mmCIF file with all atom_site columns, N, CA and C in Angstrom:
data_model
loop_
_atom_site.group_PDB
_atom_site.id
_atom_site.type_symbol
_atom_site.label_atom_id
_atom_site.label_alt_id
_atom_site.label_comp_id
_atom_site.label_asym_id
_atom_site.label_entity_id
_atom_site.label_seq_id
_atom_site.pdbx_PDB_ins_code
_atom_site.Cartn_x
_atom_site.Cartn_y
_atom_site.Cartn_z
_atom_site.occupancy
_atom_site.B_iso_or_equiv
_atom_site.pdbx_formal_charge
_atom_site.auth_seq_id
_atom_site.auth_comp_id
_atom_site.auth_asym_id
_atom_site.auth_atom_id
_atom_site.pdbx_PDB_model_num
ATOM 1   N N  . MET A 1 1  ? -137.052 169.392 60.420 1.00 79.00 ? 120 MET A N  1
ATOM 2   C CA . MET A 1 1  ? -136.765 170.145 59.391 1.00 79.00 ? 120 MET A CA 1
ATOM 3   C C  . MET A 1 1  ? -137.969 170.834 58.401 1.00 79.00 ? 120 MET A C  1
ATOM 4   N N  . ILE A 1 2  ? -138.502 170.147 57.956 1.00 85.00 ? 121 ILE A N  1
ATOM 5   C CA . ILE A 1 2  ? -139.743 170.350 57.085 1.00 85.00 ? 121 ILE A CA 1
ATOM 6   C C  . ILE A 1 2  ? -140.803 171.313 57.860 1.00 85.00 ? 121 ILE A C  1
ATOM 7   N N  . LYS A 1 3  ? -140.971 170.883 59.146 1.00 92.00 ? 122 LYS A N  1
ATOM 8   C CA . LYS A 1 3  ? -141.885 171.689 59.627 1.00 92.00 ? 122 LYS A CA 1
ATOM 9   C C  . LYS A 1 3  ? -141.604 172.941 59.967 1.00 92.00 ? 122 LYS A C  1
ATOM 10  N N  . ASP A 1 4  ? -140.267 173.207 60.382 1.00 90.00 ? 123 ASP A N  1
ATOM 11  C CA . ASP A 1 4  ? -139.612 174.386 60.557 1.00 90.00 ? 123 ASP A CA 1
ATOM 12  C C  . ASP A 1 4  ? -139.867 175.175 59.107 1.00 90.00 ? 123 ASP A C  1
ATOM 13  N N  . LEU A 1 5  ? -139.340 174.707 58.098 1.00 91.00 ? 124 LEU A N  1
ATOM 14  C CA . LEU A 1 5  ? -139.305 175.441 56.613 1.00 91.00 ? 124 LEU A CA 1
ATOM 15  C C  . LEU A 1 5  ? -141.076 175.878 56.438 1.00 91.00 ? 124 LEU A C  1
ATOM 16  N N  . ASN A 1 6  ? -141.832 174.911 56.644 1.00 92.00 ? 125 ASN A N  1
ATOM 17  C CA . ASN A 1 6  ? -143.185 175.214 56.160 1.00 92.00 ? 125 ASN A CA 1
ATOM 18  C C  . ASN A 1 6  ? -143.876 176.515 57.147 1.00 92.00 ? 125 ASN A C  1
ATOM 19  N N  . ARG A 1 7  ? -143.097 176.419 58.552 1.00 94.00 ? 126 ARG A N  1
ATOM 20  C CA . ARG A 1 7  ? -143.541 177.638 59.344 1.00 94.00 ? 126 ARG A CA 1
ATOM 21  C C  . ARG A 1 7  ? -143.043 178.798 59.043 1.00 94.00 ? 126 ARG A C  1
ATOM 22  N N  . ILE A 1 8  ? -141.701 178.802 58.472 1.00 94.00 ? 127 ILE A N  1
ATOM 23  C CA . ILE A 1 8  ? -140.790 180.025 58.245 1.00 94.00 ? 127 ILE A CA 1
ATOM 24  C C  . ILE A 1 8  ? -141.325 180.564 56.858 1.00 94.00 ? 127 ILE A C  1
ATOM 25  N N  . ALA A 1 9  ? -141.793 179.689 55.822 1.00 92.00 ? 128 ALA A N  1
ATOM 26  C CA . ALA A 1 9  ? -142.376 180.059 54.935 1.00 92.00 ? 128 ALA A CA 1
ATOM 27  C C  . ALA A 1 9  ? -143.778 181.060 54.937 1.00 92.00 ? 128 ALA A C  1
ATOM 28  N N  . LYS A 1 10 ? -144.930 180.271 55.671 1.00 93.00 ? 129 LYS A N  1
ATOM 29  C CA . LYS A 1 10 ? -145.911 180.849 55.917 1.00 93.00 ? 129 LYS A CA 1
ATOM 30  C C  . LYS A 1 10 ? -145.957 182.039 56.921 1.00 93.00 ? 129 LYS A C  1
ATOM 31  N N  . ASP A 1 11 ? -145.051 182.186 57.927 1.00 95.00 ? 130 ASP A N  1
ATOM 32  C CA . ASP A 1 11 ? -144.424 183.505 58.290 1.00 95.00 ? 130 ASP A CA 1
ATOM 33  C C  . ASP A 1 11 ? -144.072 184.825 57.412 1.00 95.00 ? 130 ASP A C  1
ATOM 34  N N  . THR A 1 12 ? -143.385 184.045 56.260 1.00 94.00 ? 131 THR A N  1
ATOM 35  C CA . THR A 1 12 ? -142.778 185.176 55.461 1.00 94.00 ? 131 THR A CA 1
ATOM 36  C C  . THR A 1 12 ? -144.029 185.515 54.547 1.00 94.00 ? 131 THR A C  1
ATOM 37  N N  . ASN A 1 13 ? -144.465 184.503 53.927 1.00 93.00 ? 132 ASN A N  1
ATOM 38  C CA . ASN A 1 13 ? -145.856 185.200 52.981 1.00 93.00 ? 132 ASN A CA 1
ATOM 39  C C  . ASN A 1 13 ? -146.635 185.828 53.776 1.00 93.00 ? 132 ASN A C  1
ATOM 40  N N  . ARG A 1 14 ? -146.700 185.456 55.030 1.00 95.00 ? 133 ARG A N  1
ATOM 41  C CA . ARG A 1 14 ? -147.879 186.534 56.147 1.00 95.00 ? 133 ARG A CA 1
ATOM 42  C C  . ARG A 1 14 ? -147.410 187.700 56.034 1.00 95.00 ? 133 ARG A C  1
ATOM 43  N N  . PHE A 1 15 ? -146.138 188.118 56.379 1.00 96.00 ? 134 PHE A N  1
ATOM 44  C CA . PHE A 1 15 ? -145.594 189.458 56.345 1.00 96.00 ? 134 PHE A CA 1
ATOM 45  C C  . PHE A 1 15 ? -145.596 190.246 54.823 1.00 96.00 ? 134 PHE A C  1
ATOM 46  N N  . LEU A 1 16 ? -145.176 189.368 53.872 1.00 95.00 ? 135 LEU A N  1
ATOM 47  C CA . LEU A 1 16 ? -145.299 190.200 52.603 1.00 95.00 ? 135 LEU A CA 1
ATOM 48  C C  . LEU A 1 16 ? -146.577 190.253 52.243 1.00 95.00 ? 135 LEU A C  1
ATOM 49  N N  . ASP A 1 17 ? -147.566 189.391 52.431 1.00 95.00 ? 136 ASP A N  1
ATOM 50  C CA . ASP A 1 17 ? -148.946 189.869 52.098 1.00 95.00 ? 136 ASP A CA 1
ATOM 51  C C  . ASP A 1 17 ? -149.517 190.857 53.058 1.00 95.00 ? 136 ASP A C  1
ATOM 52  N N  . LEU A 1 18 ? -149.300 191.212 54.092 1.00 96.00 ? 137 LEU A N  1
ATOM 53  C CA . LEU A 1 18 ? -149.376 192.379 54.969 1.00 96.00 ? 137 LEU A CA 1
ATOM 54  C C  . LEU A 1 18 ? -148.711 193.336 54.328 1.00 96.00 ? 137 LEU A C  1
ATOM 55  N N  . TYR A 1 19 ? -147.497 193.355 54.083 1.00 95.00 ? 138 TYR A N  1
ATOM 56  C CA . TYR A 1 19 ? -146.867 194.447 53.632 1.00 95.00 ? 138 TYR A CA 1
ATOM 57  C C  . TYR A 1 19 ? -147.296 195.122 52.261 1.00 95.00 ? 138 TYR A C  1
ATOM 58  N N  . ILE A 1 20 ? -147.710 194.227 51.497 1.00 94.00 ? 139 ILE A N  1
ATOM 59  C CA . ILE A 1 20 ? -148.295 194.561 50.116 1.00 94.00 ? 139 ILE A CA 1
ATOM 60  C C  . ILE A 1 20 ? -149.720 195.340 50.231 1.00 94.00 ? 139 ILE A C  1
ATOM 61  N N  . GLN A 1 21 ? -150.534 194.851 51.084 1.00 94.00 ? 140 GLN A N  1
ATOM 62  C CA . GLN A 1 21 ? -151.507 195.273 51.379 1.00 94.00 ? 140 GLN A CA 1
ATOM 63  C C  . GLN A 1 21 ? -151.485 196.766 51.914 1.00 94.00 ? 140 GLN A C  1
ATOM 64  N N  . ARG A 1 22 ? -150.407 196.901 52.601 1.00 95.00 ? 141 ARG A N  1
ATOM 65  C CA . ARG A 1 22 ? -150.352 198.560 52.934 1.00 95.00 ? 141 ARG A CA 1
ATOM 66  C C  . ARG A 1 22 ? -149.598 199.640 52.157 1.00 95.00 ? 141 ARG A C  1
ATOM 67  N N  . GLN A 1 23 ? -149.383 199.015 51.023 1.00 92.00 ? 142 GLN A N  1
ATOM 68  C CA . GLN A 1 23 ? -149.002 199.878 49.887 1.00 92.00 ? 142 GLN A CA 1
ATOM 69  C C  . GLN A 1 23 ? -149.952 200.430 48.962 1.00 92.00 ? 142 GLN A C  1
ATOM 70  N N  . PRO A 1 24 ? -149.426 201.892 48.115 1.00 92.00 ? 143 PRO A N  1
ATOM 71  C CA . PRO A 1 24 ? -150.694 202.451 47.572 1.00 92.00 ? 143 PRO A CA 1
ATOM 72  C C  . PRO A 1 24 ? -151.283 201.273 46.487 1.00 92.00 ? 143 PRO A C  1
ATOM 73  N N  . LYS A 1 25 ? -152.346 201.573 46.308 1.00 91.00 ? 144 LYS A N  1
ATOM 74  C CA . LYS A 1 25 ? -153.026 200.602 45.289 1.00 91.00 ? 144 LYS A CA 1
ATOM 75  C C  . LYS A 1 25 ? -152.670 201.149 43.703 1.00 91.00 ? 144 LYS A C  1
ATOM 76  N N  . THR A 1 26 ? -152.081 200.130 43.058 1.00 92.00 ? 145 THR A N  1
ATOM 77  C CA . THR A 1 26 ? -151.260 200.122 41.650 1.00 92.00 ? 145 THR A CA 1
ATOM 78  C C  . THR A 1 26 ? -151.832 198.906 40.835 1.00 92.00 ? 145 THR A C  1
ATOM 79  N N  . GLU A 1 27 ? -151.907 199.216 39.618 1.00 92.00 ? 146 GLU A N  1
ATOM 80  C CA . GLU A 1 27 ? -152.006 197.884 38.715 1.00 92.00 ? 146 GLU A CA 1
ATOM 81  C C  . GLU A 1 27 ? -151.067 197.134 39.080 1.00 92.00 ? 146 GLU A C  1
ATOM 82  N N  . LEU A 1 28 ? -149.845 197.396 39.549 1.00 90.00 ? 147 LEU A N  1
ATOM 83  C CA . LEU A 1 28 ? -148.527 196.728 39.813 1.00 90.00 ? 147 LEU A CA 1
ATOM 84  C C  . LEU A 1 28 ? -148.940 195.384 40.525 1.00 90.00 ? 147 LEU A C  1
ATOM 85  N N  . ILE A 1 29 ? -149.761 195.926 41.774 1.00 92.00 ? 148 ILE A N  1
ATOM 86  C CA . ILE A 1 29 ? -149.801 194.981 42.871 1.00 92.00 ? 148 ILE A CA 1
ATOM 87  C C  . ILE A 1 29 ? -150.432 193.469 42.735 1.00 92.00 ? 148 ILE A C  1
ATOM 88  N N  . LYS A 1 30 ? -150.999 193.268 41.459 1.00 91.00 ? 149 LYS A N  1
ATOM 89  C CA . LYS A 1 30 ? -151.783 192.011 40.945 1.00 91.00 ? 149 LYS A CA 1
ATOM 90  C C  . LYS A 1 30 ? -150.124 191.202 40.481 1.00 91.00 ? 149 LYS A C  1
ATOM 91  N N  . SER A 1 31 ? -149.396 191.805 40.101 1.00 89.00 ? 150 SER A N  1
ATOM 92  C CA . SER A 1 31 ? -148.340 191.170 39.149 1.00 89.00 ? 150 SER A CA 1
ATOM 93  C C  . SER A 1 31 ? -147.052 190.916 40.518 1.00 89.00 ? 150 SER A C  1
ATOM 94  N N  . ILE A 1 32 ? -147.147 191.758 41.573 1.00 89.00 ? 151 ILE A N  1
ATOM 95  C CA . ILE A 1 32 ? -146.241 191.520 42.256 1.00 89.00 ? 151 ILE A CA 1
ATOM 96  C C  . ILE A 1 32 ? -146.651 190.489 43.264 1.00 89.00 ? 151 ILE A C  1
ATOM 97  N N  . ARG A 1 33 ? -147.868 190.330 43.733 1.00 90.00 ? 152 ARG A N  1
ATOM 98  C CA . ARG A 1 33 ? -148.554 189.066 44.212 1.00 90.00 ? 152 ARG A CA 1
ATOM 99  C C  . ARG A 1 33 ? -147.999 188.118 43.511 1.00 90.00 ? 152 ARG A C  1
ATOM 100 N N  . TYR A 1 34 ? -148.248 187.652 42.339 1.00 90.00 ? 153 TYR A N  1
ATOM 101 C CA . TYR A 1 34 ? -148.477 187.025 41.420 1.00 90.00 ? 153 TYR A CA 1
ATOM 102 C C  . TYR A 1 34 ? -146.625 186.126 41.622 1.00 90.00 ? 153 TYR A C  1
ATOM 103 N N  . GLY A 1 35 ? -145.785 187.473 41.214 1.00 88.00 ? 154 GLY A N  1
ATOM 104 C CA . GLY A 1 35 ? -144.302 186.972 41.227 1.00 88.00 ? 154 GLY A CA 1
ATOM 105 C C  . GLY A 1 35 ? -143.830 186.589 42.581 1.00 88.00 ? 154 GLY A C  1
ATOM 106 N N  . LEU A 1 36 ? -144.653 186.960 43.640 1.00 88.00 ? 155 LEU A N  1
ATOM 107 C CA . LEU A 1 36 ? -143.830 186.837 44.753 1.00 88.00 ? 155 LEU A CA 1
ATOM 108 C C  . LEU A 1 36 ? -144.569 185.823 46.041 1.00 88.00 ? 155 LEU A C  1
ATOM 109 N N  . LEU A 1 37 ? -145.603 185.626 46.203 1.00 87.00 ? 156 LEU A N  1
ATOM 110 C CA . LEU A 1 37 ? -146.678 185.139 47.112 1.00 87.00 ? 156 LEU A CA 1
ATOM 111 C C  . LEU A 1 37 ? -146.439 183.234 46.610 1.00 87.00 ? 156 LEU A C  1
ATOM 112 N N  . PRO A 1 38 ? -147.041 182.945 45.569 1.00 79.00 ? 157 PRO A N  1
ATOM 113 C CA . PRO A 1 38 ? -147.150 181.526 45.487 1.00 79.00 ? 157 PRO A CA 1
ATOM 114 C C  . PRO A 1 38 ? -146.102 180.785 45.519 1.00 79.00 ? 157 PRO A C  1
ATOM 115 N N  . GLY A 1 39 ? -146.260 179.464 45.683 1.00 72.00 ? 158 GLY A N  1
ATOM 116 C CA . GLY A 1 39 ? -145.190 178.393 45.412 1.00 72.00 ? 158 GLY A CA 1
ATOM 117 C C  . GLY A 1 39 ? -144.187 178.821 46.512 1.00 72.00 ? 158 GLY A C  1
ATOM 118 N N  . GLY A 1 40 ? -143.152 178.130 45.934 1.00 72.00 ? 159 GLY A N  1
ATOM 119 C CA . GLY A 1 40 ? -141.762 178.004 46.773 1.00 72.00 ? 159 GLY A CA 1
ATOM 120 C C  . GLY A 1 40 ? -141.620 177.922 48.023 1.00 72.00 ? 159 GLY A C  1
ATOM 121 N N  . LYS A 1 41 ? -140.267 177.293 48.635 1.00 71.00 ? 160 LYS A N  1
ATOM 122 C CA . LYS A 1 41 ? -140.235 176.838 49.965 1.00 71.00 ? 160 LYS A CA 1
ATOM 123 C C  . LYS A 1 41 ? -139.658 177.686 50.711 1.00 71.00 ? 160 LYS A C  1
ATOM 124 N N  . LYS A 1 42 ? -139.285 179.152 50.407 1.00 81.00 ? 161 LYS A N  1
ATOM 125 C CA . LYS A 1 42 ? -138.531 180.210 50.784 1.00 81.00 ? 161 LYS A CA 1
ATOM 126 C C  . LYS A 1 42 ? -137.507 179.766 51.786 1.00 81.00 ? 161 LYS A C  1
ATOM 127 N N  . ILE A 1 43 ? -136.631 178.854 50.963 1.00 89.00 ? 162 ILE A N  1
ATOM 128 C CA . ILE A 1 43 ? -135.553 178.314 51.558 1.00 89.00 ? 162 ILE A CA 1
ATOM 129 C C  . ILE A 1 43 ? -134.717 179.398 52.000 1.00 89.00 ? 162 ILE A C  1
ATOM 130 N N  . ARG A 1 44 ? -134.448 180.334 51.435 1.00 92.00 ? 163 ARG A N  1
ATOM 131 C CA . ARG A 1 44 ? -133.608 181.594 51.757 1.00 92.00 ? 163 ARG A CA 1
ATOM 132 C C  . ARG A 1 44 ? -133.899 182.173 53.052 1.00 92.00 ? 163 ARG A C  1
ATOM 133 N N  . SER A 1 45 ? -135.133 182.265 53.268 1.00 92.00 ? 164 SER A N  1
ATOM 134 C CA . SER A 1 45 ? -135.705 182.780 54.251 1.00 92.00 ? 164 SER A CA 1
ATOM 135 C C  . SER A 1 45 ? -135.433 181.680 55.910 1.00 92.00 ? 164 SER A C  1
ATOM 136 N N  . LYS A 1 46 ? -135.474 180.659 55.412 1.00 93.00 ? 165 LYS A N  1
ATOM 137 C CA . LYS A 1 46 ? -135.093 179.542 56.374 1.00 93.00 ? 165 LYS A CA 1
ATOM 138 C C  . LYS A 1 46 ? -133.560 179.312 56.816 1.00 93.00 ? 165 LYS A C  1
ATOM 139 N N  . ILE A 1 47 ? -132.609 179.393 55.633 1.00 94.00 ? 166 ILE A N  1
ATOM 140 C CA . ILE A 1 47 ? -131.244 179.651 55.924 1.00 94.00 ? 166 ILE A CA 1
ATOM 141 C C  . ILE A 1 47 ? -131.060 181.028 57.052 1.00 94.00 ? 166 ILE A C  1
ATOM 142 N N  . LEU A 1 48 ? -131.668 182.134 56.509 1.00 95.00 ? 167 LEU A N  1
ATOM 143 C CA . LEU A 1 48 ? -131.516 183.411 57.232 1.00 95.00 ? 167 LEU A CA 1
ATOM 144 C C  . LEU A 1 48 ? -131.969 183.246 58.786 1.00 95.00 ? 167 LEU A C  1
ATOM 145 N N  . VAL A 1 49 ? -132.974 182.564 58.730 1.00 95.00 ? 168 VAL A N  1
ATOM 146 C CA . VAL A 1 49 ? -133.506 182.193 59.934 1.00 95.00 ? 168 VAL A CA 1
ATOM 147 C C  . VAL A 1 49 ? -132.508 181.370 61.035 1.00 95.00 ? 168 VAL A C  1
ATOM 148 N N  . ASP A 1 50 ? -132.212 180.397 60.265 1.00 96.00 ? 169 ASP A N  1
ATOM 149 C CA . ASP A 1 50 ? -130.959 179.752 61.157 1.00 96.00 ? 169 ASP A CA 1
ATOM 150 C C  . ASP A 1 50 ? -129.869 180.165 61.351 1.00 96.00 ? 169 ASP A C  1
ATOM 151 N N  . VAL A 1 51 ? -129.313 181.019 60.614 1.00 96.00 ? 170 VAL A N  1
ATOM 152 C CA . VAL A 1 51 ? -128.085 181.970 60.725 1.00 96.00 ? 170 VAL A CA 1
ATOM 153 C C  . VAL A 1 51 ? -128.596 182.986 61.808 1.00 96.00 ? 170 VAL A C  1
ATOM 154 N N  . GLY A 1 52 ? -129.837 183.646 62.017 1.00 97.00 ? 171 GLY A N  1
ATOM 155 C CA . GLY A 1 52 ? -129.848 184.391 62.744 1.00 97.00 ? 171 GLY A CA 1
ATOM 156 C C  . GLY A 1 52 ? -130.289 184.083 64.115 1.00 97.00 ? 171 GLY A C  1
ATOM 157 N N  . LYS A 1 53 ? -130.399 182.612 64.232 1.00 95.00 ? 172 LYS A N  1
ATOM 158 C CA . LYS A 1 53 ? -130.575 181.943 65.572 1.00 95.00 ? 172 LYS A CA 1
ATOM 159 C C  . LYS A 1 53 ? -129.306 181.727 66.158 1.00 95.00 ? 172 LYS A C  1
ATOM 160 N N  . ILE A 1 54 ? -127.935 181.652 65.564 1.00 97.00 ? 173 ILE A N  1
ATOM 161 C CA . ILE A 1 54 ? -126.916 181.416 65.880 1.00 97.00 ? 173 ILE A CA 1
ATOM 162 C C  . ILE A 1 54 ? -126.416 182.767 66.605 1.00 97.00 ? 173 ILE A C  1
ATOM 163 N N  . PHE A 1 55 ? -127.075 183.939 66.281 1.00 97.00 ? 174 PHE A N  1
ATOM 164 C CA . PHE A 1 55 ? -126.324 185.160 66.840 1.00 97.00 ? 174 PHE A CA 1
ATOM 165 C C  . PHE A 1 55 ? -127.541 185.630 67.903 1.00 97.00 ? 174 PHE A C  1
ATOM 166 N N  . ASN A 1 56 ? -128.967 184.884 68.103 1.00 97.00 ? 175 ASN A N  1
ATOM 167 C CA . ASN A 1 56 ? -129.767 185.131 68.997 1.00 97.00 ? 175 ASN A CA 1
ATOM 168 C C  . ASN A 1 56 ? -130.667 186.411 68.572 1.00 97.00 ? 175 ASN A C  1
ATOM 169 N N  . LEU A 1 57 ? -130.916 186.445 67.266 1.00 97.00 ? 176 LEU A N  1
ATOM 170 C CA . LEU A 1 57 ? -131.645 187.736 66.581 1.00 97.00 ? 176 LEU A CA 1
ATOM 171 C C  . LEU A 1 57 ? -133.029 187.559 66.633 1.00 97.00 ? 176 LEU A C  1
ATOM 172 N N  . ASN A 1 58 ? -133.416 188.333 67.028 1.00 97.00 ? 177 ASN A N  1
ATOM 173 C CA . ASN A 1 58 ? -135.091 188.387 67.011 1.00 97.00 ? 177 ASN A CA 1
ATOM 174 C C  . ASN A 1 58 ? -135.751 187.545 65.998 1.00 97.00 ? 177 ASN A C  1
ATOM 175 N N  . TYR A 1 59 ? -136.684 186.747 66.169 1.00 97.00 ? 178 TYR A N  1
ATOM 176 C CA . TYR A 1 59 ? -137.308 186.005 65.027 1.00 97.00 ? 178 TYR A CA 1
ATOM 177 C C  . TYR A 1 59 ? -138.247 186.927 64.010 1.00 97.00 ? 178 TYR A C  1
ATOM 178 N N  . LYS A 1 60 ? -139.129 187.880 64.508 1.00 97.00 ? 179 LYS A N  1
ATOM 179 C CA . LYS A 1 60 ? -139.889 188.450 63.460 1.00 97.00 ? 179 LYS A CA 1
ATOM 180 C C  . LYS A 1 60 ? -138.748 189.592 62.731 1.00 97.00 ? 179 LYS A C  1
ATOM 181 N N  . THR A 1 61 ? -137.716 189.980 63.151 1.00 96.00 ? 180 THR A N  1
ATOM 182 C CA . THR A 1 61 ? -136.630 190.494 62.484 1.00 96.00 ? 180 THR A CA 1
ATOM 183 C C  . THR A 1 61 ? -136.111 189.899 61.427 1.00 96.00 ? 180 THR A C  1
ATOM 184 N N  . LEU A 1 62 ? -135.853 188.477 61.749 1.00 97.00 ? 181 LEU A N  1
ATOM 185 C CA . LEU A 1 62 ? -135.451 187.686 60.956 1.00 97.00 ? 181 LEU A CA 1
ATOM 186 C C  . LEU A 1 62 ? -136.368 187.158 59.572 1.00 97.00 ? 181 LEU A C  1
ATOM 187 N N  . ILE A 1 63 ? -137.772 187.388 60.077 1.00 96.00 ? 182 ILE A N  1
ATOM 188 C CA . ILE A 1 63 ? -138.985 186.918 58.885 1.00 96.00 ? 182 ILE A CA 1
ATOM 189 C C  . ILE A 1 63 ? -138.743 188.264 58.074 1.00 96.00 ? 182 ILE A C  1
ATOM 190 N N  . LYS A 1 64 ? -138.271 189.379 58.517 1.00 96.00 ? 183 LYS A N  1
ATOM 191 C CA . LYS A 1 64 ? -138.472 190.658 57.884 1.00 96.00 ? 183 LYS A CA 1
ATOM 192 C C  . LYS A 1 64 ? -137.450 190.628 56.576 1.00 96.00 ? 183 LYS A C  1
ATOM 193 N N  . LEU A 1 65 ? -136.323 190.377 57.249 1.00 95.00 ? 184 LEU A N  1
ATOM 194 C CA . LEU A 1 65 ? -134.870 190.304 56.632 1.00 95.00 ? 184 LEU A CA 1
ATOM 195 C C  . LEU A 1 65 ? -135.287 189.122 55.439 1.00 95.00 ? 184 LEU A C  1
ATOM 196 N N  . GLY A 1 66 ? -135.876 188.077 55.885 1.00 94.00 ? 185 GLY A N  1
ATOM 197 C CA . GLY A 1 66 ? -135.797 186.769 54.865 1.00 94.00 ? 185 GLY A CA 1
ATOM 198 C C  . GLY A 1 66 ? -137.019 187.522 53.894 1.00 94.00 ? 185 GLY A C  1
ATOM 199 N N  . ALA A 1 67 ? -138.120 188.165 54.266 1.00 94.00 ? 186 ALA A N  1
ATOM 200 C CA . ALA A 1 67 ? -138.874 188.689 52.974 1.00 94.00 ? 186 ALA A CA 1
ATOM 201 C C  . ALA A 1 67 ? -138.076 189.793 52.070 1.00 94.00 ? 186 ALA A C  1
ATOM 202 N N  . ALA A 1 68 ? -136.901 190.200 52.493 1.00 95.00 ? 187 ALA A N  1
ATOM 203 C CA . ALA A 1 68 ? -136.591 191.066 51.825 1.00 95.00 ? 187 ALA A CA 1
ATOM 204 C C  . ALA A 1 68 ? -135.522 190.592 50.829 1.00 95.00 ? 187 ALA A C  1
ATOM 205 N N  . VAL A 1 69 ? -135.216 189.413 51.312 1.00 94.00 ? 188 VAL A N  1
ATOM 206 C CA . VAL A 1 69 ? -134.017 188.509 50.437 1.00 94.00 ? 188 VAL A CA 1
ATOM 207 C C  . VAL A 1 69 ? -135.345 187.597 49.561 1.00 94.00 ? 188 VAL A C  1
ATOM 208 N N  . GLU A 1 70 ? -136.252 187.363 49.978 1.00 92.00 ? 189 GLU A N  1
ATOM 209 C CA . GLU A 1 70 ? -137.259 186.619 48.738 1.00 92.00 ? 189 GLU A CA 1
ATOM 210 C C  . GLU A 1 70 ? -137.574 187.708 47.857 1.00 92.00 ? 189 GLU A C  1
ATOM 211 N N  . CYS A 1 71 ? -137.921 188.857 48.224 1.00 93.00 ? 190 CYS A N  1
ATOM 212 C CA . CYS A 1 71 ? -137.963 189.907 47.006 1.00 93.00 ? 190 CYS A CA 1
ATOM 213 C C  . CYS A 1 71 ? -137.023 190.239 46.277 1.00 93.00 ? 190 CYS A C  1
ATOM 214 N N  . ILE A 1 72 ? -135.706 190.000 46.620 1.00 93.00 ? 191 ILE A N  1
ATOM 215 C CA . ILE A 1 72 ? -134.664 190.111 45.718 1.00 93.00 ? 191 ILE A CA 1
ATOM 216 C C  . ILE A 1 72 ? -134.685 188.937 44.818 1.00 93.00 ? 191 ILE A C  1
ATOM 217 N N  . HIS A 1 73 ? -134.854 187.789 45.367 1.00 90.00 ? 192 HIS A N  1
ATOM 218 C CA . HIS A 1 73 ? -134.762 186.559 44.196 1.00 90.00 ? 192 HIS A CA 1
ATOM 219 C C  . HIS A 1 73 ? -136.114 186.813 43.626 1.00 90.00 ? 192 HIS A C  1
ATOM 220 N N  . ALA A 1 74 ? -137.235 186.823 43.929 1.00 89.00 ? 193 ALA A N  1
ATOM 221 C CA . ALA A 1 74 ? -138.400 187.038 42.835 1.00 89.00 ? 193 ALA A CA 1
ATOM 222 C C  . ALA A 1 74 ? -138.085 187.945 41.944 1.00 89.00 ? 193 ALA A C  1
ATOM 223 N N  . TYR A 1 75 ? -137.290 189.083 42.190 1.00 90.00 ? 194 TYR A N  1
ATOM 224 C CA . TYR A 1 75 ? -137.041 190.092 40.993 1.00 90.00 ? 194 TYR A CA 1
ATOM 225 C C  . TYR A 1 75 ? -136.122 189.554 40.139 1.00 90.00 ? 194 TYR A C  1
ATOM 226 N N  . SER A 1 76 ? -135.009 188.867 40.955 1.00 89.00 ? 195 SER A N  1
ATOM 227 C CA . SER A 1 76 ? -134.216 188.372 39.853 1.00 89.00 ? 195 SER A CA 1
ATOM 228 C C  . SER A 1 76 ? -134.583 187.327 38.877 1.00 89.00 ? 195 SER A C  1
ATOM 229 N N  . LEU A 1 77 ? -135.454 186.628 39.516 1.00 85.00 ? 196 LEU A N  1
ATOM 230 C CA . LEU A 1 77 ? -136.220 185.231 38.319 1.00 85.00 ? 196 LEU A CA 1
ATOM 231 C C  . LEU A 1 77 ? -137.014 186.185 37.469 1.00 85.00 ? 196 LEU A C  1
ATOM 232 N N  . ILE A 1 78 ? -137.929 186.949 37.732 1.00 85.00 ? 197 ILE A N  1
ATOM 233 C CA . ILE A 1 78 ? -138.602 187.693 36.981 1.00 85.00 ? 197 ILE A CA 1
ATOM 234 C C  . ILE A 1 78 ? -137.739 188.698 35.890 1.00 85.00 ? 197 ILE A C  1
ATOM 235 N N  . HIS A 1 79 ? -136.925 189.210 36.414 1.00 81.00 ? 198 HIS A N  1
ATOM 236 C CA . HIS A 1 79 ? -135.877 190.022 35.079 1.00 81.00 ? 198 HIS A CA 1
ATOM 237 C C  . HIS A 1 79 ? -135.100 189.445 34.421 1.00 81.00 ? 198 HIS A C  1
ATOM 238 N N  . ASP A 1 80 ? -134.641 188.231 34.529 1.00 74.00 ? 199 ASP A N  1
ATOM 239 C CA . ASP A 1 80 ? -134.080 187.038 33.923 1.00 74.00 ? 199 ASP A CA 1
ATOM 240 C C  . ASP A 1 80 ? -134.484 186.559 32.815 1.00 74.00 ? 199 ASP A C  1
ATOM 241 N N  . ASP A 1 81 ? -136.151 186.337 33.125 1.00 64.00 ? 200 ASP A N  1
ATOM 242 C CA . ASP A 1 81 ? -136.773 185.793 32.016 1.00 64.00 ? 200 ASP A CA 1
ATOM 243 C C  . ASP A 1 81 ? -137.105 187.310 30.848 1.00 64.00 ? 200 ASP A C  1
#
């Protein structure tokens, strides 16, 4: 399970990093990276991938959905502060 969690966290962060790189360069990019990428186990992505496997969904699609959930989660933590 830990091996899967680490792989999903790595894949989710890789997707998010590539997505951020494709965005217009603004002063917010540094803050977005700080709030979204470091640390965290990405457990929400792991849960989403596990449920998606039950329905035979594509892994890459699940990583994209997991990344979206991670964005919402990061926003909620930052907004709450």
